[in-house]
PDB file of C-alpha atoms in Angstrom:
ATOM      1  CA  MET A   1     -34.652  -9.464  -8.553  1.00  0.00           C
ATOM      2  CA  SER A   2     -33.118  -6.202  -9.729  1.00  0.00           C
ATOM      3  CA  THR A   3     -32.780  -5.029  -6.096  1.00  0.00           C
ATOM      4  CA  ILE A   4     -30.671  -8.053  -5.302  1.00  0.00           C
ATOM      5  CA  THR A   5     -28.560  -7.469  -8.420  1.00  0.00           C
ATOM      6  CA  ALA A   6     -28.062  -3.787  -7.541  1.00  0.00           C
ATOM      7  CA  ALA A   7     -27.039  -4.661  -3.996  1.00  0.00           C
ATOM      8  CA  SER A   8     -24.626  -7.260  -5.328  1.00  0.00           C
ATOM      9  CA  ASP A   9     -23.149  -4.730  -7.777  1.00  0.00           C
ATOM     10  CA  ARG A  10     -22.666  -2.198  -4.962  1.00  0.00           C
ATOM     11  CA  SER A  11     -21.017  -4.846  -2.852  1.00  0.00           C
ATOM     12  CA  THR A  12     -18.711  -5.753  -5.720  1.00  0.00           C
ATOM     13  CA  GLN A  13     -17.808  -2.091  -6.324  1.00  0.00           C
ATOM     14  CA  ARG A  14     -17.087  -1.627  -2.592  1.00  0.00           C
ATOM     15  CA  SER A  15     -14.887  -4.741  -2.631  1.00  0.00           C
ATOM     16  CA  ILE A  16     -12.949  -3.440  -5.655  1.00  0.00           C
ATOM     17  CA  LYS A  17     -12.408  -0.079  -3.919  1.00  0.00           C
ATOM     18  CA  GLN A  18     -11.189  -1.837  -0.778  1.00  0.00           C
ATOM     19  CA  GLN A  19      -8.774  -3.977  -2.792  1.00  0.00           C
ATOM     20  CA  LYS A  20      -7.383  -0.852  -4.510  1.00  0.00           C
ATOM     21  CA  ALA A  21      -6.955   0.868  -1.133  1.00  0.00           C
ATOM     22  CA  ILE A  22      -5.188  -2.187   0.293  1.00  0.00           C
ATOM     23  CA  GLY A  23      -2.917  -2.210  -2.755  1.00  0.00           C
ATOM     24  CA  GLU A  24      -2.050   1.461  -2.276  1.00  0.00           C
ATOM     25  CA  VAL A  25      -1.247   0.923   1.416  1.00  0.00           C
ATOM     26  CA  THR A  26       0.918  -2.098   0.567  1.00  0.00           C
ATOM     27  CA  ASP A  27       2.790  -0.056  -2.060  1.00  0.00           C
ATOM     28  CA  ALA A  28       3.348   2.738   0.487  1.00  0.00           C
ATOM     29  CA  MET A  29       4.657   0.210   3.022  1.00  0.00           C
ATOM     30  CA  ASP A  30       7.061  -1.191   0.416  1.00  0.00           C
ATOM     31  CA  ASP A  31       8.256   2.317  -0.411  1.00  0.00           C
ATOM     32  CA  THR A  32       8.767   3.059   3.306  1.00  0.00           C
ATOM     33  CA  ALA A  33      10.799  -0.143   3.740  1.00  0.00           C
ATOM     34  CA  ILE A  34      13.027   0.837   0.771  1.00  0.00           C
ATOM     35  CA  PHE A  35      13.412   4.358   2.203  1.00  0.00           C
ATOM     36  CA  LEU A  36      14.389   3.018   5.639  1.00  0.00           C
ATOM     37  CA  LYS A  37      16.983   0.652   4.051  1.00  0.00           C
ATOM     38  CA  LEU A  38      18.483   3.585   2.141  1.00  0.00           C
ATOM     39  CA  MET A  39      18.566   5.706   5.295  1.00  0.00           C
ATOM     40  CA  LYS A  40      20.357   2.891   7.141  1.00  0.00           C
ATOM     41  CA  LYS A  41      22.948   2.628   4.382  1.00  0.00           C
ATOM     42  CA  ALA A  42      23.424   6.397   4.400  1.00  0.00           C
ATOM     43  CA  GLU A  43      23.878   6.357   8.173  1.00  0.00           C
ATOM     44  CA  GLU A  44      26.428   3.524   7.907  1.00  0.00           C
ATOM     45  CA  ALA A  45      28.299   5.429   5.189  1.00  0.00           C
ATOM     46  CA  ALA A  46      28.326   8.569   7.319  1.00  0.00           C
ATOM     47  CA  GLN A  47      29.694   6.642  10.297  1.00  0.00           C
ATOM     48  CA  ALA A  48      32.378   4.997   8.107  1.00  0.00           C
ATOM     49  CA  ALA A  49      33.394   8.432   6.785  1.00  0.00           C
ATOM     50  CA  ALA A  50      33.556   9.983  10.251  1.00  0.00           C
TER      51      ALA A  50
END
């Protein structure tokens, strides 16, 4: 029985690590989207000033 429990625990740990990695990627994508919006605004401001 302990082998099944150990395998389940490893699977759970792997799942937690995957969820953390997905969260980090999602955060990075959100940051990228914000950065691109800021770049677009900066470009529009530069064109307006030109």
